[in-house]
Amino acid sequence: MLKTRIIPCLDVHDGRVVKGVNFINLVDAGDPVEQARVYDEQGADEICFLDITASSEDRDTLYNVVSQTAQQCFMPLTVGGGVRSIEDVRKLLIAGADKVSINTAAINRPELVSEASEKFGRQCIVVAIDAKHNQSDGYQIFTHGGRTSTGINAIDWAKRVVELGAGEILLTSMDRDGTGNGFDIGLTKKISESVSVPVIASGGVGNLDHMVEGIRDGMASAVLAASIFHFGKYSIAEAKKYMRNAGLNVRI
Amino acid sequence: MINIAIIDYGSGNLRSAVKAFEHTVKDLNTKVSVNITENSSDLDKATHIVLPGVGAFGDCINAINNLIDMREALDKAVIRDGKPFLGICVGMQLLAKIGKEYGSHKGLGWLNSEVVPIDTLGSKIKIPHMGWNNLMISNRHPIFEGIPNKSHAYFVHSYHMTCKNEKNVIATVDYGSQVVAAVGKENIVGLQFHPEKSQTIGLKCIQNFISWRP
């Protein structure tokens, strides 16, 4: 039976982890490679790096981080943030990423999704969707960390990117992100039911019940969380045990 | 002296496969060299041959066919000389006679099998089959030495292999229906999952392959 995936996400800035937890056995808490290794040991099902570096000249640092991680962690690695072209995707895959997440660039030029999936296979192309609730139109997608509205309906967009060749959707609720109040279950369920590909629920996890809800009620295939793991509130192993006790199929 | 040739035909996951092999080799007592190659003549020197693969069936087989003399060299090394061969993911699927992904394409044809879309049987399961699933080992092939039944392996695929000869199937996985997870025939073995991404179990498969003397 296929297992529900738990994916810790690391925000990486200039090759350093932002808000990394100081695990007791870590030499350098800011080192993404070390953080990834700990999550690997704790039983994470995948790892996600989100590059939040503003300038594009620092991309080489990211490739280096990805490459070093891939040398030590033999588990799936998704990398996103600032991916603008086929060349960016190619470089990340060569460095050792298994999946590459595309966000704003897909909105600016949707053909990038089809070009990338035709070239590298749809299994490695993730489209990240940042959605916000809107009174008149249900959910809309936003860019620039939820500040810029695109006027595009989130469900229509999810269907469109899957048609274009996305192999997975990383769905973040901008209303919930950073609040710790739980996933936007309505949004997650709507998107999960609208597309044939797996959906990763993201944005808002504050406790382990939220993770259970994302899968059970939101019908997501995977849950992504950052701060509850980073700050050591829960370990991956604790999260998995909790989810298993709630009747979900997890890999332990 | 073990000489592993990993065939480079532009597949996206080449590096991951190479890193996993290099990592495994470090722990072995015997001297092993891991070589990435697009050169058909390197297959003569090789003792083991690995074909990684992600992407679409047609693109992958075309890319191999476009490497000069590679098809002939593969046939010679694997079929005639009987060298141990490992196909990973699409690299396994290419063993089939036919692949029906974006049209119909001829594969290597070493196994009497076809590659077709995963049958959802009308259920709501997601495609690709993506994530960790339990290996149901039906044949204690040397590739599974020391690997318990129901171990978790990492899968990412939308198409699967159907074998005419059930004996070629050495492991399956439950996803809507019984999906072929591994195949074996004489000196040929294929893994639908990604050993290079399946943590300890995956690295053990790689180690087993390197020690395999079919």
XYZ file of C-alpha atoms in Angstrom:
466
model
C 0.000 0.000 0.000
C 1.264 3.462 -0.903
C 2.143 5.510 2.151
C 1.238 9.052 3.047
C 4.365 11.166 2.732
C 5.688 13.585 5.320
C 7.964 16.200 3.837
C 9.991 18.636 5.922
C 10.774 21.836 4.037
C 13.933 23.844 4.527
C 14.096 27.496 3.538
C 17.534 28.140 2.128
C 19.012 31.622 1.785
C 22.477 32.094 0.281
C 23.167 28.420 0.903
C 22.175 28.586 4.569
C 19.080 27.280 6.320
C 16.805 29.985 7.656
C 15.194 29.073 10.994
C 16.956 25.731 11.258
C 16.555 23.803 14.485
C 19.598 23.266 16.628
C 19.485 19.489 16.898
C 21.761 18.235 19.597
C 24.020 16.310 17.234
C 24.409 19.074 14.684
C 27.748 20.708 14.183
C 26.252 23.542 12.168
C 22.503 24.167 12.410
C 22.609 26.481 9.417
C 23.989 23.860 7.102
C 21.216 22.509 4.856
C 23.151 19.333 4.179
C 23.324 18.526 7.895
C 19.666 19.364 8.424
C 18.707 17.127 5.528
C 20.793 14.318 6.955
C 18.988 14.546 10.315
C 15.585 14.493 8.638
C 16.751 11.513 6.611
C 17.702 9.678 9.813
C 14.376 10.610 11.445
C 12.506 8.912 8.618
C 11.335 11.805 6.451
C 9.818 10.479 3.224
C 11.209 13.277 1.082
C 12.982 16.561 1.663
C 12.154 19.900 0.128
C 14.534 22.838 -0.274
C 12.993 26.188 -0.977
C 15.544 28.724 -2.152
C 14.517 32.162 -0.977
C 17.642 33.909 -2.214
C 16.600 37.099 -3.925
C 19.447 37.437 -6.381
C 20.015 34.991 -9.175
C 23.819 35.291 -9.109
C 23.866 33.188 -5.961
C 22.353 30.187 -7.692
C 25.650 28.366 -7.798
C 25.563 28.156 -4.013
C 22.237 26.364 -4.237
C 23.504 23.854 -6.806
C 26.393 23.138 -4.501
C 24.057 22.535 -1.550
C 21.857 20.227 -3.627
C 24.840 18.303 -4.889
C 26.289 17.771 -1.409
C 22.907 16.690 -0.065
C 22.462 14.175 -2.864
C 25.834 12.693 -2.003
C 24.744 11.919 1.536
C 20.970 11.454 1.462
C 19.627 8.637 -0.662
C 16.067 9.808 -0.573
C 13.905 12.001 -2.809
C 14.759 15.682 -2.889
C 12.559 18.444 -4.281
C 14.035 21.869 -4.924
C 12.093 25.036 -5.664
C 12.373 28.811 -5.608
C 13.496 31.017 -8.457
C 13.204 28.347 -11.154
C 12.659 30.333 -14.353
C 13.854 28.280 -17.299
C 14.487 24.810 -18.685
C 18.156 25.456 -17.992
C 17.401 26.084 -14.278
C 15.501 22.774 -14.122
C 18.299 20.937 -15.881
C 20.975 22.320 -13.570
C 19.032 21.322 -10.458
C 18.431 17.800 -11.762
C 22.081 17.403 -12.645
C 23.068 18.642 -9.180
C 20.961 15.827 -7.733
C 17.392 17.095 -7.274
C 14.747 14.499 -8.079
C 11.931 16.958 -8.537
C 11.938 20.640 -9.356
C 9.176 22.944 -8.250
C 8.061 25.783 -10.523
C 5.874 28.612 -9.266
C 5.824 32.163 -10.644
C 7.546 31.209 -13.893
C 4.676 28.846 -14.680
C 2.205 31.703 -14.303
C 4.309 34.013 -16.456
C 4.825 31.386 -19.128
C 2.718 28.205 -18.742
C 4.544 26.513 -21.644
C 7.533 26.132 -19.326
C 5.604 23.351 -17.553
C 4.944 21.407 -20.752
C 8.467 21.945 -22.062
C 10.026 20.791 -18.801
C 7.800 17.735 -18.451
C 8.374 16.671 -22.038
C 12.095 17.023 -21.612
C 12.605 15.533 -18.160
C 9.430 13.539 -17.566
C 6.380 14.758 -15.697
C 7.361 12.834 -12.569
C 10.024 15.433 -11.794
C 7.979 18.554 -12.452
C 6.112 19.950 -9.469
C 4.010 23.063 -9.838
C 3.729 25.123 -6.666
C 0.444 26.961 -6.252
C 0.006 29.711 -3.676
C -3.709 30.255 -3.155
C -5.756 32.706 -1.140
C -9.463 32.758 -0.407
C -11.458 35.400 -2.170
C -15.100 36.226 -1.411
C -16.219 36.583 -5.001
C -14.248 33.847 -6.721
C -13.437 31.081 -4.257
C -9.668 30.742 -4.373
C -7.214 32.805 -6.386
C -3.558 32.262 -7.013
C -1.039 34.781 -5.789
C 2.620 35.430 -6.367
C 5.355 37.204 -4.397
C 4.578 35.547 -1.109
C 0.882 36.218 -1.339
C 1.146 39.941 -2.083
C 0.396 39.974 -5.782
C -2.941 38.771 -7.085
C -3.047 37.176 -10.516
C -6.810 37.020 -10.887
C -6.501 33.340 -11.815
C -8.822 30.835 -10.158
C -6.802 28.252 -8.207
C -8.828 25.205 -9.244
C -8.767 26.157 -12.927
C -5.025 26.709 -12.657
C -4.425 23.359 -10.959
C -6.290 21.554 -13.744
C -4.434 23.536 -16.374
C -0.950 22.772 -15.061
C -1.766 19.069 -14.833
C -2.866 19.160 -18.481
C 0.398 20.911 -19.274
C 2.372 18.129 -17.611
C 2.787 18.765 -13.890
C 3.394 15.466 -12.093
C 2.526 16.823 -8.682
C 1.071 19.947 -7.086
C 2.518 21.669 -4.045
C -0.439 23.599 -2.693
C 0.103 26.371 -0.155
C -2.656 28.323 1.497
C -1.411 31.899 1.820
C -4.159 32.560 4.370
C -2.806 29.858 6.629
C 0.919 29.915 5.924
C 2.807 30.831 9.087
C -0.319 30.921 11.289
C -0.070 27.459 12.810
C -3.869 27.206 12.543
C -3.905 24.185 10.250
C -4.260 23.638 6.519
C -7.071 25.238 4.558
C -8.937 21.941 4.289
C -11.608 23.276 1.910
C -8.964 24.405 -0.553
C -6.898 21.235 -0.220
C -9.902 18.972 -0.777
C -11.126 20.976 -3.777
C -7.765 20.816 -5.505
C -7.118 17.156 -4.591
C -10.465 16.153 -6.057
C -9.950 18.221 -9.194
C -6.676 16.714 -10.380
C -5.346 13.236 -11.119
C -1.849 13.867 -9.772
C -0.736 13.812 -6.112
C -1.258 16.997 -4.090
C 1.078 18.064 -1.277
C -0.724 20.129 1.354
C 1.259 23.042 2.739
C 0.806 26.133 4.868
C -0.476 26.314 8.423
C 0.637 23.187 10.259
C 0.834 23.958 13.968
C 0.247 20.537 15.498
C 0.032 16.884 14.539
C -3.771 16.857 14.264
C -3.388 19.335 11.422
C -1.263 16.831 9.526
C -3.883 14.123 10.020
C -6.612 16.498 8.801
C -4.655 17.383 5.655
C -4.643 13.750 4.596
C -7.928 12.487 5.999
C -10.137 15.509 5.258
C -8.117 17.406 2.660
C -7.393 14.178 0.750
C -3.805 15.216 0.087
C -1.185 12.573 -0.767
C 1.506 14.255 1.284
C 1.937 16.946 3.910
C 4.697 19.503 3.959
C 5.713 21.380 7.082
C 8.550 23.624 8.093
C 8.433 25.301 11.498
C 6.968 22.496 13.616
C 9.965 20.373 12.666
C 12.559 23.136 12.579
C 11.866 24.370 16.050
C 11.970 20.846 17.384
C 8.336 20.937 18.509
C 7.893 17.485 17.003
C 10.227 15.039 15.332
C 9.328 13.321 12.078
C 9.121 10.039 13.967
C 6.601 11.503 16.436
C 4.520 12.879 13.605
C 4.470 9.501 11.887
C 3.526 7.637 15.016
C 0.704 10.068 15.665
C -0.602 9.734 12.134
C -0.425 5.958 12.288
C -2.427 5.978 15.513
C -4.998 8.122 13.730
C -5.418 5.310 11.196
C -3.295 6.687 8.367
C -0.801 4.599 6.402
C 2.668 5.912 7.025
C 6.105 4.429 6.530
C 7.669 3.604 9.891
C 38.248 -6.203 -10.525
C 34.661 -5.046 -10.900
C 33.961 -2.451 -13.536
C 30.456 -0.984 -13.536
C 29.361 0.869 -16.650
C 26.450 3.252 -16.091
C 25.093 4.237 -19.456
C 24.711 7.967 -19.997
C 22.085 8.744 -22.600
C 21.049 12.055 -21.049
C 18.696 10.674 -18.404
C 17.893 13.207 -15.676
C 18.598 10.914 -12.726
C 22.005 9.760 -13.887
C 23.858 11.634 -11.128
C 21.689 10.196 -8.350
C 22.325 6.668 -9.600
C 26.045 7.285 -9.913
C 26.269 8.772 -6.406
C 24.454 5.803 -4.915
C 26.814 3.383 -6.650
C 29.875 5.344 -5.559
C 28.593 5.437 -1.990
C 27.936 1.673 -1.972
C 31.305 0.869 -3.470
C 33.111 2.722 -0.660
C 31.955 0.088 1.847
C 33.037 -2.891 -0.231
C 36.328 -4.652 0.258
C 36.870 -5.434 -3.388
C 38.149 -2.931 -5.872
C 35.293 -1.498 -7.908
C 35.297 1.240 -10.487
C 32.136 3.092 -11.463
C 32.183 4.597 -14.936
C 29.643 6.811 -16.595
C 29.772 6.230 -20.308
C 28.092 6.994 -23.593
C 30.776 5.079 -25.429
C 29.760 1.621 -26.627
C 33.326 0.310 -26.517
C 33.380 0.757 -22.712
C 30.883 -2.092 -22.426
C 33.619 -4.547 -23.448
C 35.673 -3.685 -20.353
C 32.650 -3.610 -18.053
C 31.747 -6.490 -15.756
C 28.357 -4.989 -14.791
C 26.032 -2.764 -16.805
C 23.480 -0.299 -15.425
C 20.780 1.517 -17.362
C 19.144 4.273 -15.296
C 16.160 6.128 -16.614
C 13.554 8.760 -16.045
C 11.382 10.358 -18.667
C 9.203 8.987 -21.421
C 9.795 5.514 -22.898
C 10.093 6.720 -26.494
C 12.518 9.521 -25.680
C 14.715 7.183 -23.668
C 14.939 4.394 -26.253
C 15.572 6.929 -29.000
C 18.370 8.479 -26.966
C 19.999 5.054 -26.535
C 19.543 4.242 -30.217
C 21.259 7.528 -31.042
C 24.452 6.534 -29.213
C 26.770 5.075 -31.822
C 26.809 1.252 -31.790
C 25.276 1.205 -28.292
C 22.418 -1.158 -29.131
C 24.781 -3.693 -30.663
C 27.184 -3.334 -27.724
C 24.334 -3.869 -25.241
C 23.124 -6.972 -27.054
C 26.633 -8.346 -27.124
C 27.450 -7.618 -23.466
C 24.120 -8.617 -21.949
C 22.666 -11.293 -24.224
C 25.752 -12.908 -25.711
C 28.330 -12.433 -22.946
C 25.798 -12.693 -20.112
C 27.099 -9.758 -18.049
C 24.935 -8.747 -15.071
C 22.551 -5.990 -16.140
C 20.463 -3.670 -13.972
C 17.696 -1.463 -15.377
C 16.240 1.189 -13.066
C 12.708 2.640 -13.492
C 12.376 3.473 -17.192
C 15.680 1.602 -17.569
C 13.745 -1.484 -16.483
C 10.765 -0.668 -18.677
C 13.040 -0.489 -21.716
C 13.589 -4.261 -21.356
C 10.105 -4.686 -22.856
C 9.300 -5.433 -26.474
C 6.894 -2.506 -26.707
C 6.290 0.676 -24.724
C 2.935 2.385 -25.149
C 3.719 5.827 -23.756
C 2.979 8.686 -26.191
C 2.589 6.249 -29.085
C 4.028 2.791 -29.499
C 7.799 2.287 -29.308
C 10.056 -0.726 -29.630
C 12.126 -1.418 -26.538
C 15.234 -3.535 -26.089
C 12.952 -6.571 -26.332
C 14.870 -8.722 -23.849
C 11.738 -9.555 -21.871
C 8.485 -10.710 -23.374
C 6.557 -7.810 -21.948
C 4.816 -4.521 -22.656
C 4.750 -1.194 -20.874
C 1.255 0.267 -20.492
C -0.488 2.888 -18.334
C -1.146 1.874 -14.714
C -4.733 0.652 -14.547
C -6.612 2.667 -11.932
C -9.549 0.230 -12.307
C -11.907 3.162 -12.057
C -10.677 4.073 -8.592
C -9.487 7.500 -7.531
C -5.838 6.565 -7.063
C -3.376 9.192 -8.167
C -1.105 8.882 -11.174
C 1.941 8.998 -11.044
C 2.300 6.271 -8.440
C 4.564 8.409 -6.289
C 6.029 7.567 -2.913
C 6.930 4.670 -0.637
C 5.240 1.340 -1.138
C 5.784 -2.192 0.168
C 7.685 -4.657 -1.979
C 5.931 -7.997 -2.222
C 8.839 -10.245 -3.062
C 7.625 -13.293 -4.965
C 11.006 -14.695 -5.965
C 14.030 -14.696 -3.678
C 16.296 -13.313 -6.360
C 19.890 -12.461 -5.262
C 19.045 -8.753 -5.750
C 16.840 -9.075 -2.627
C 19.469 -10.784 -0.480
C 18.969 -9.586 3.098
C 15.899 -7.517 2.202
C 12.768 -8.474 4.162
C 9.476 -8.919 2.366
C 7.252 -5.798 2.521
C 10.243 -3.465 2.773
C 9.488 0.070 1.618
C 10.849 1.248 -1.715
C 10.404 4.599 -3.454
C 8.373 4.621 -6.667
C 7.647 7.314 -9.242
C 5.963 6.126 -12.425
C 2.773 6.377 -14.460
C 3.350 3.334 -16.673
C 4.038 -0.223 -15.671
C 5.256 -3.458 -17.156
C 3.056 -6.418 -17.923
C 5.011 -9.671 -18.366
C 3.841 -12.504 -20.584
C 5.916 -14.880 -18.513
C 4.932 -14.656 -14.834
C 8.263 -16.220 -13.881
C 10.032 -13.002 -14.902
C 8.228 -11.099 -12.131
C 10.248 -11.192 -8.918
C 8.373 -8.544 -6.906
C 5.118 -6.633 -7.130
C 3.555 -3.718 -5.350
C -0.064 -3.045 -4.536
C -1.339 0.057 -6.313
C -4.881 -0.322 -7.555
C -3.846 -3.677 -8.917
C -0.665 -5.733 -8.599
C 1.988 -3.615 -10.266
C 5.294 -5.183 -11.312
C 8.025 -3.814 -9.023
C 10.968 -5.941 -10.165
C 11.786 -8.388 -12.939
C 14.541 -10.924 -13.406
C 15.629 -13.237 -16.162
C 19.000 -14.968 -16.169
C 21.633 -12.203 -15.937
C 19.069 -9.404 -16.332
C 17.359 -7.652 -13.449
C 15.088 -4.617 -13.499
C 13.737 -2.468 -10.674
C 10.707 -0.251 -11.172
C 11.466 1.575 -7.928
C 14.474 3.820 -7.402
C 17.130 2.013 -5.352
C 19.194 5.213 -5.370
C 16.305 6.932 -3.531
C 15.176 4.089 -1.276
C 17.594 4.711 1.570
C 19.167 1.633 3.198
C 17.058 -0.908 1.333
C 17.901 0.659 -1.998
C 21.620 0.787 -1.301
C 21.430 -2.869 -0.266
C 19.913 -3.734 -3.673
C 22.794 -1.935 -5.345
C 25.310 -3.781 -3.192
C 23.595 -7.082 -4.034
C 23.765 -6.287 -7.718
C 27.478 -5.572 -7.517
C 28.111 -8.894 -5.732
C 25.824 -10.828 -8.083
C 27.445 -13.570 -10.183
C 24.646 -14.937 -12.373
